[in-house]
PDB file of C-alpha atoms in Angstrom:
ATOM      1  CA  UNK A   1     117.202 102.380  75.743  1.00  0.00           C
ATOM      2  CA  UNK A   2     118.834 103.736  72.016  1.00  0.00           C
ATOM      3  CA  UNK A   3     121.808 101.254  71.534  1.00  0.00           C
ATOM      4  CA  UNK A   4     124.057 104.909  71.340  1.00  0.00           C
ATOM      5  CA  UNK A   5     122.950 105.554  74.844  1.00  0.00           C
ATOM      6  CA  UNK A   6     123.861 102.010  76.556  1.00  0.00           C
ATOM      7  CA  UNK A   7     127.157 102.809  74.309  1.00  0.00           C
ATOM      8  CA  UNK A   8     127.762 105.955  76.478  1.00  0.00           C
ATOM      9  CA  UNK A   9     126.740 104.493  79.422  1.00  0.00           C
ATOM     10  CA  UNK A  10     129.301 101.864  79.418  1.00  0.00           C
ATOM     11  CA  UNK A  11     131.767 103.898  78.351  1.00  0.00           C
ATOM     12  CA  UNK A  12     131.168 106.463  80.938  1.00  0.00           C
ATOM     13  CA  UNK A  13     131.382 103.547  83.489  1.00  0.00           C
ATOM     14  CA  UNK A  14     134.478 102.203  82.191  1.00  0.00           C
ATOM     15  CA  UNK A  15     135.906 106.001  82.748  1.00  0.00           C
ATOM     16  CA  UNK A  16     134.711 106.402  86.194  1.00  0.00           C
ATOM     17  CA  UNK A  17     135.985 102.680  87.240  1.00  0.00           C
ATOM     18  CA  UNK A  18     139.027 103.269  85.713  1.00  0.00           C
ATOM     19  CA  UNK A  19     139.364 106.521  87.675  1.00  0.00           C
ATOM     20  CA  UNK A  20     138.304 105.159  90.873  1.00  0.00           C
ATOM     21  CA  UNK A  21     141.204 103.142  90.829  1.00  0.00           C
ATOM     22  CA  UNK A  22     143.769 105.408  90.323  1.00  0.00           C
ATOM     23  CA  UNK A  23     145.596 105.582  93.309  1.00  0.00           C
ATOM     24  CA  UNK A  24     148.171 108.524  92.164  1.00  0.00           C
ATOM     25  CA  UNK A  25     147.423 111.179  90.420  1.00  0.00           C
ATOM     26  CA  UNK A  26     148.053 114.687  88.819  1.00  0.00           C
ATOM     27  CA  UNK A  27     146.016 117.830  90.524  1.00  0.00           C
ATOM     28  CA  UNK A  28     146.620 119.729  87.186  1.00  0.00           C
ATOM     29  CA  UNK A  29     145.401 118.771  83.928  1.00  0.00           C
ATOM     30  CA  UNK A  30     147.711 120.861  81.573  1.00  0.00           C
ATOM     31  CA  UNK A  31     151.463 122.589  81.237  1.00  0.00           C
ATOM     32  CA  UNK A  32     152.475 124.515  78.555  1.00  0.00           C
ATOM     33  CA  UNK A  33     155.789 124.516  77.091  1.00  0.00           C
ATOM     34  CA  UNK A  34     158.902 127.368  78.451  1.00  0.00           C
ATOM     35  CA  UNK A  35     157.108 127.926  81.270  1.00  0.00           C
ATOM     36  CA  UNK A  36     157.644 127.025  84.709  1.00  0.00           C
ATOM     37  CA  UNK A  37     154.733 124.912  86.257  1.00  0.00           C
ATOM     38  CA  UNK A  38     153.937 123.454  89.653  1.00  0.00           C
ATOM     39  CA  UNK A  39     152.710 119.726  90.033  1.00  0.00           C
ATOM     40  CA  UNK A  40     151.139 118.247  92.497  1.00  0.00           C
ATOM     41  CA  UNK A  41     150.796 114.226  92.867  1.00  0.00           C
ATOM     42  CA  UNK A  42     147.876 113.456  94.870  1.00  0.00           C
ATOM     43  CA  UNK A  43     148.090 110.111  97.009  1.00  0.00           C
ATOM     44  CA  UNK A  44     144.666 108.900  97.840  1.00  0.00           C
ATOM     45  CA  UNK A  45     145.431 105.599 100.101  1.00  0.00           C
ATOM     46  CA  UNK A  46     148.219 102.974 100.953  1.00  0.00           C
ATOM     47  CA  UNK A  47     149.102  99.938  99.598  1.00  0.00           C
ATOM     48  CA  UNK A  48     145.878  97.470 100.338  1.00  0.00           C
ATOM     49  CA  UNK A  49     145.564  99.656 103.848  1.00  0.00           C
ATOM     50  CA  UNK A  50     149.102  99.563 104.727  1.00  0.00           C
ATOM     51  CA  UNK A  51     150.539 103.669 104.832  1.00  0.00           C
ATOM     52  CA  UNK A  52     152.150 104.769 102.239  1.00  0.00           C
ATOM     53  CA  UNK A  53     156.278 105.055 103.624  1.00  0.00           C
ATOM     54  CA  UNK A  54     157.986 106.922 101.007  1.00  0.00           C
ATOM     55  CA  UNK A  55     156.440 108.717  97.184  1.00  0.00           C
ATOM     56  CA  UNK A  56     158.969 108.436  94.275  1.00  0.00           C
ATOM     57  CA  UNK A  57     158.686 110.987  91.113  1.00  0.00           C
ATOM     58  CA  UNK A  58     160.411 110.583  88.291  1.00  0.00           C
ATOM     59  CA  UNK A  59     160.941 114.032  86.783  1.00  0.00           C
ATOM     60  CA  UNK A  60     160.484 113.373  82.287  1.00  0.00           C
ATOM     61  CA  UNK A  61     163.407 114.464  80.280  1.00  0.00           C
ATOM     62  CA  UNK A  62     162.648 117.914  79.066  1.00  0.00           C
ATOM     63  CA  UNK A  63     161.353 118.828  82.517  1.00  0.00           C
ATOM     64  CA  UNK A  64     164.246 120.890  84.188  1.00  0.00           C
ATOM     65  CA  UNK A  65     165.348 123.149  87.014  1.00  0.00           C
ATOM     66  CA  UNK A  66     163.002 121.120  88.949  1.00  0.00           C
ATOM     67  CA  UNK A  67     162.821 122.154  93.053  1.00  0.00           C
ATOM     68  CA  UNK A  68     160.184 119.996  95.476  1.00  0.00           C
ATOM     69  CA  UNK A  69     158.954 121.343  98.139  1.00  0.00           C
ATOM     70  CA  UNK A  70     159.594 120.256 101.581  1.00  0.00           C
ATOM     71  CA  UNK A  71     156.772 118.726 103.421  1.00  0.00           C
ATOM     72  CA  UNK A  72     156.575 118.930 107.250  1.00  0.00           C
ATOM     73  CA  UNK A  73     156.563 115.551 108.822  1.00  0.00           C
ATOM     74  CA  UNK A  74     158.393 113.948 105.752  1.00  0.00           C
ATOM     75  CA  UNK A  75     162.535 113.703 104.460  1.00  0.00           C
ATOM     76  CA  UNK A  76     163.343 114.548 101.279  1.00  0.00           C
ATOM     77  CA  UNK A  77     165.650 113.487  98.971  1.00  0.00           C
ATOM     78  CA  UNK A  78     166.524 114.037  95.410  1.00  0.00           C
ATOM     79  CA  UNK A  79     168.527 112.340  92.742  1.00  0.00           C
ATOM     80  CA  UNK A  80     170.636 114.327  90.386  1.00  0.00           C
ATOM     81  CA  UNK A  81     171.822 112.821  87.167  1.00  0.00           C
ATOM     82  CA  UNK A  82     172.909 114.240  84.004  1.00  0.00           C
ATOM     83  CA  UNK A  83     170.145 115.262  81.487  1.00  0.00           C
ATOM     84  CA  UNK A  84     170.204 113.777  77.984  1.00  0.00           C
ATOM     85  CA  UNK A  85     171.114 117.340  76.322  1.00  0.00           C
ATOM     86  CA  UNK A  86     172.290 120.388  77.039  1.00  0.00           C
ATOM     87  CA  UNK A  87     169.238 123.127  78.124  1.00  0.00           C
ATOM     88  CA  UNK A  88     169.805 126.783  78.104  1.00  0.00           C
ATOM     89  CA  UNK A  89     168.224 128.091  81.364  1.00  0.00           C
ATOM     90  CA  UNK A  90     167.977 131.804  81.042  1.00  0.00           C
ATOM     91  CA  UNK A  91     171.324 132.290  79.670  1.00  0.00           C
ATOM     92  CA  UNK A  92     172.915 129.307  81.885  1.00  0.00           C
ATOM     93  CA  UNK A  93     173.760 126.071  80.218  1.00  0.00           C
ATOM     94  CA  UNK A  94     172.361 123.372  82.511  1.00  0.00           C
ATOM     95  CA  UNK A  95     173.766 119.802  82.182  1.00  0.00           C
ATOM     96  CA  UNK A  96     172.532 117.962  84.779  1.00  0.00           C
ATOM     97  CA  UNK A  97     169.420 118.114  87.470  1.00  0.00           C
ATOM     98  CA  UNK A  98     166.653 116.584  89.278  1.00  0.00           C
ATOM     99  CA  UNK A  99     165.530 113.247  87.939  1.00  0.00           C
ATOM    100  CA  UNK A 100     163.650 111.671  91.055  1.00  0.00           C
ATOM    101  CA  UNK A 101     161.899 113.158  94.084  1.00  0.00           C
ATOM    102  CA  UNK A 102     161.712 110.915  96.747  1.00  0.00           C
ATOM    103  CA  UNK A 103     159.595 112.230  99.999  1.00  0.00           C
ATOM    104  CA  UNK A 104     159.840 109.326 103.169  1.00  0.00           C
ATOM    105  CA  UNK A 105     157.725 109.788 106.074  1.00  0.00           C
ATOM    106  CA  UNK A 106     154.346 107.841 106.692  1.00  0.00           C
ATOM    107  CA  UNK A 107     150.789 108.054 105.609  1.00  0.00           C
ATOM    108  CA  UNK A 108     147.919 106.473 107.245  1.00  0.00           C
ATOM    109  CA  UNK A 109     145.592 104.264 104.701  1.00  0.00           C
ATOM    110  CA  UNK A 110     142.437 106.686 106.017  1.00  0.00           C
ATOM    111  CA  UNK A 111     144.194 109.830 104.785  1.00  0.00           C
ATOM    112  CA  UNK A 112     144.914 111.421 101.261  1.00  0.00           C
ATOM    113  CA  UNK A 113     147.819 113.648 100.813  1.00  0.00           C
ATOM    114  CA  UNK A 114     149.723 116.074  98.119  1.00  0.00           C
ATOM    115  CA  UNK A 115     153.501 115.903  96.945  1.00  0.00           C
ATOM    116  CA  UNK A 116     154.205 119.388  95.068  1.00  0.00           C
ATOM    117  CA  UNK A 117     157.158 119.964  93.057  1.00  0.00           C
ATOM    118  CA  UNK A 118     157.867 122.677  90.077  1.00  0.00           C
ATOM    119  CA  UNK A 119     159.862 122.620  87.346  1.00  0.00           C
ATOM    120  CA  UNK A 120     160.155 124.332  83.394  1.00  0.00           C
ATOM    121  CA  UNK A 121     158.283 122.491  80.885  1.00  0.00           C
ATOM    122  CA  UNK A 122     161.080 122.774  77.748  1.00  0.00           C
ATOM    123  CA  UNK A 123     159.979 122.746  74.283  1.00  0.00           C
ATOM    124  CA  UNK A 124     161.606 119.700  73.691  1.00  0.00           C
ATOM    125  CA  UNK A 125     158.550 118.553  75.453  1.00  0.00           C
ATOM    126  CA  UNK A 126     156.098 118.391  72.422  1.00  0.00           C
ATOM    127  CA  UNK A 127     152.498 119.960  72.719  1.00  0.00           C
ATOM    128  CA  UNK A 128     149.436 118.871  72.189  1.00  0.00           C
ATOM    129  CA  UNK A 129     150.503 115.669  73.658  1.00  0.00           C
ATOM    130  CA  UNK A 130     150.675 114.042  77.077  1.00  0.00           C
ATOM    131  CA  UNK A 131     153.101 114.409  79.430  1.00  0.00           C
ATOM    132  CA  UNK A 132     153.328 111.244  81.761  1.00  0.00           C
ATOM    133  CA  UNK A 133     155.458 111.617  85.550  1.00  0.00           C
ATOM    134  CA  UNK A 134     155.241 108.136  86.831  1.00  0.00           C
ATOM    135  CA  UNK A 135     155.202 107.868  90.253  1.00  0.00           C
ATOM    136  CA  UNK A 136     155.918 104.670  92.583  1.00  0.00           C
ATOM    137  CA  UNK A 137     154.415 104.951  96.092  1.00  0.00           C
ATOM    138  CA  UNK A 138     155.963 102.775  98.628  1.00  0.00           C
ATOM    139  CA  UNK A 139     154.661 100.718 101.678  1.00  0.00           C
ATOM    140  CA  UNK A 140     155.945  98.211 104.412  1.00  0.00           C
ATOM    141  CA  UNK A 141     155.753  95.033 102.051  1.00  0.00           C
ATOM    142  CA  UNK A 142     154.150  96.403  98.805  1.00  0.00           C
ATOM    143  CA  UNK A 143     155.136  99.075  96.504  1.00  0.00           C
ATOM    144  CA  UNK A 144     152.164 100.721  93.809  1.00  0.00           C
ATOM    145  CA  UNK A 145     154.314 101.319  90.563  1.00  0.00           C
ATOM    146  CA  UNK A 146     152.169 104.397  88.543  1.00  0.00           C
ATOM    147  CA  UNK A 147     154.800 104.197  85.714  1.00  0.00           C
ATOM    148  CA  UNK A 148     153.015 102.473  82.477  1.00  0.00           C
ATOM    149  CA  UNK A 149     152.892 105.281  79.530  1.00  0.00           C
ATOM    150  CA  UNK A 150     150.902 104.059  76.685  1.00  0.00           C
ATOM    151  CA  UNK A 151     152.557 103.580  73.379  1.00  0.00           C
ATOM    152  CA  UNK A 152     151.077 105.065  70.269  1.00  0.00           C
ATOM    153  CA  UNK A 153     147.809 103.782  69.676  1.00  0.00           C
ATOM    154  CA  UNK A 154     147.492 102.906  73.429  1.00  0.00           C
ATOM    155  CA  UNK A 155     145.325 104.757  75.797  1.00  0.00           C
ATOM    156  CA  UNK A 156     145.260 105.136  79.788  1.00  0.00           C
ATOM    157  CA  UNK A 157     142.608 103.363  79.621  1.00  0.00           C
ATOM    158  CA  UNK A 158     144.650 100.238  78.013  1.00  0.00           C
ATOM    159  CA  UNK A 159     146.948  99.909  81.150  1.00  0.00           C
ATOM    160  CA  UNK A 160     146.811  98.619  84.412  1.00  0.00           C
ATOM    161  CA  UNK A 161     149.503 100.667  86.544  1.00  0.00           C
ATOM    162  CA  UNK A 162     149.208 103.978  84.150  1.00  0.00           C
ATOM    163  CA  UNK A 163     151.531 106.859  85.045  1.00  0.00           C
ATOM    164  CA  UNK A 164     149.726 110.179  85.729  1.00  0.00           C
ATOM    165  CA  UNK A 165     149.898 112.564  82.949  1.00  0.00           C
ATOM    166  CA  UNK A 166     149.420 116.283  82.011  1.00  0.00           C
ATOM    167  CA  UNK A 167     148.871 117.932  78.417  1.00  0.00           C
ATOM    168  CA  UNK A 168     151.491 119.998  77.392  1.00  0.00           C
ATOM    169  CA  UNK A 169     150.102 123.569  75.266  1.00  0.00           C
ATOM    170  CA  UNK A 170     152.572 125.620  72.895  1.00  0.00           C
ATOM    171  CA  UNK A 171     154.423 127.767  73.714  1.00  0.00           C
ATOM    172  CA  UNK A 172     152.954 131.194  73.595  1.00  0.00           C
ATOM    173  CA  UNK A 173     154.142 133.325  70.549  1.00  0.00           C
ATOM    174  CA  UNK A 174     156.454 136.629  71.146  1.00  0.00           C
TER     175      UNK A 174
END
């Protein structure tokens, strides 16, 4: 074996380990920017086979207007604060919104489960770069806290606990 191919195979192991540990995740891969764009955190399994008891999203600054959707079975809760700037929302000045999602209700270990929530994707959110929603999900005596966002020069890759993430695409031109 070429020493370029036992490169790629290790590399292409370390991807598929680390994504076989990731535990919450994003079912879309991309957003784009001044549009409004549903997300949907995937839950795979509890916390070391305890159910998962309540999901937490942090909403990103620059994401606003942001409604979840109710999920039978579960309570849901959200957390409004003040954003960091004003955001004109067609022709409304919004000052404050969702900044956390919390759904509480209980999910066996042996099942997998989706949290949707939508929300517009502002330009202040810049393109062609990641944008990272951590997420902690919560169980009797543990809690699995998806909120590490890699600093520049860092990848996903580089963390233990990384938040999931979605790349952001220009806005389209008028």
């Amino acid at each position: 074996m070429s020493k370029k191919t036992l490169t790629l195979a290790a590399a292409l192991l370390v991807a598929t380990t680390h994504a076989a540990t990731a535990h919450a995740t994003l079912e879309q891969d991309s957003v784009t920017q001044n549009a409004t764009e549903k997300l949907t955190v995937r839950i795979g399994h509890g916390c070391d086979g305890a159910p998962t008891l309540r999901v937490r999203v942090q909403i990103p600054e620059g994401m606003i207007a942001v409604k979840p959707m109710p999920k039978a079975g579960w309570t849901l809760e959200t957390v409004v604060k003040p954003y960091a700037a004003p955001y004109d929302y067609y022709g409304n000045t919004l000052t404050e919104g969702v900044q956390e999602i919390v759904w509480s209700g209980e999910l066996d270990d042996a099942y997998y489960d989706e949290f949707v929530f939508r929300g517009q994707i502002t330009d202040k959110i810049a393109a062609d770069r990641m944008l990272y929603v951590p997420v902690v999900q919560e169980c009797a005596d543990a809690a699995e806290r998806w909120i590490e966002i890699p600093a520049d020069g860092q990848t996903e890759e580089d963390l233990e606990m990384p938040a999931p993430g979605v790349m952001v695409h220009p806005a389209a031109a008028n």
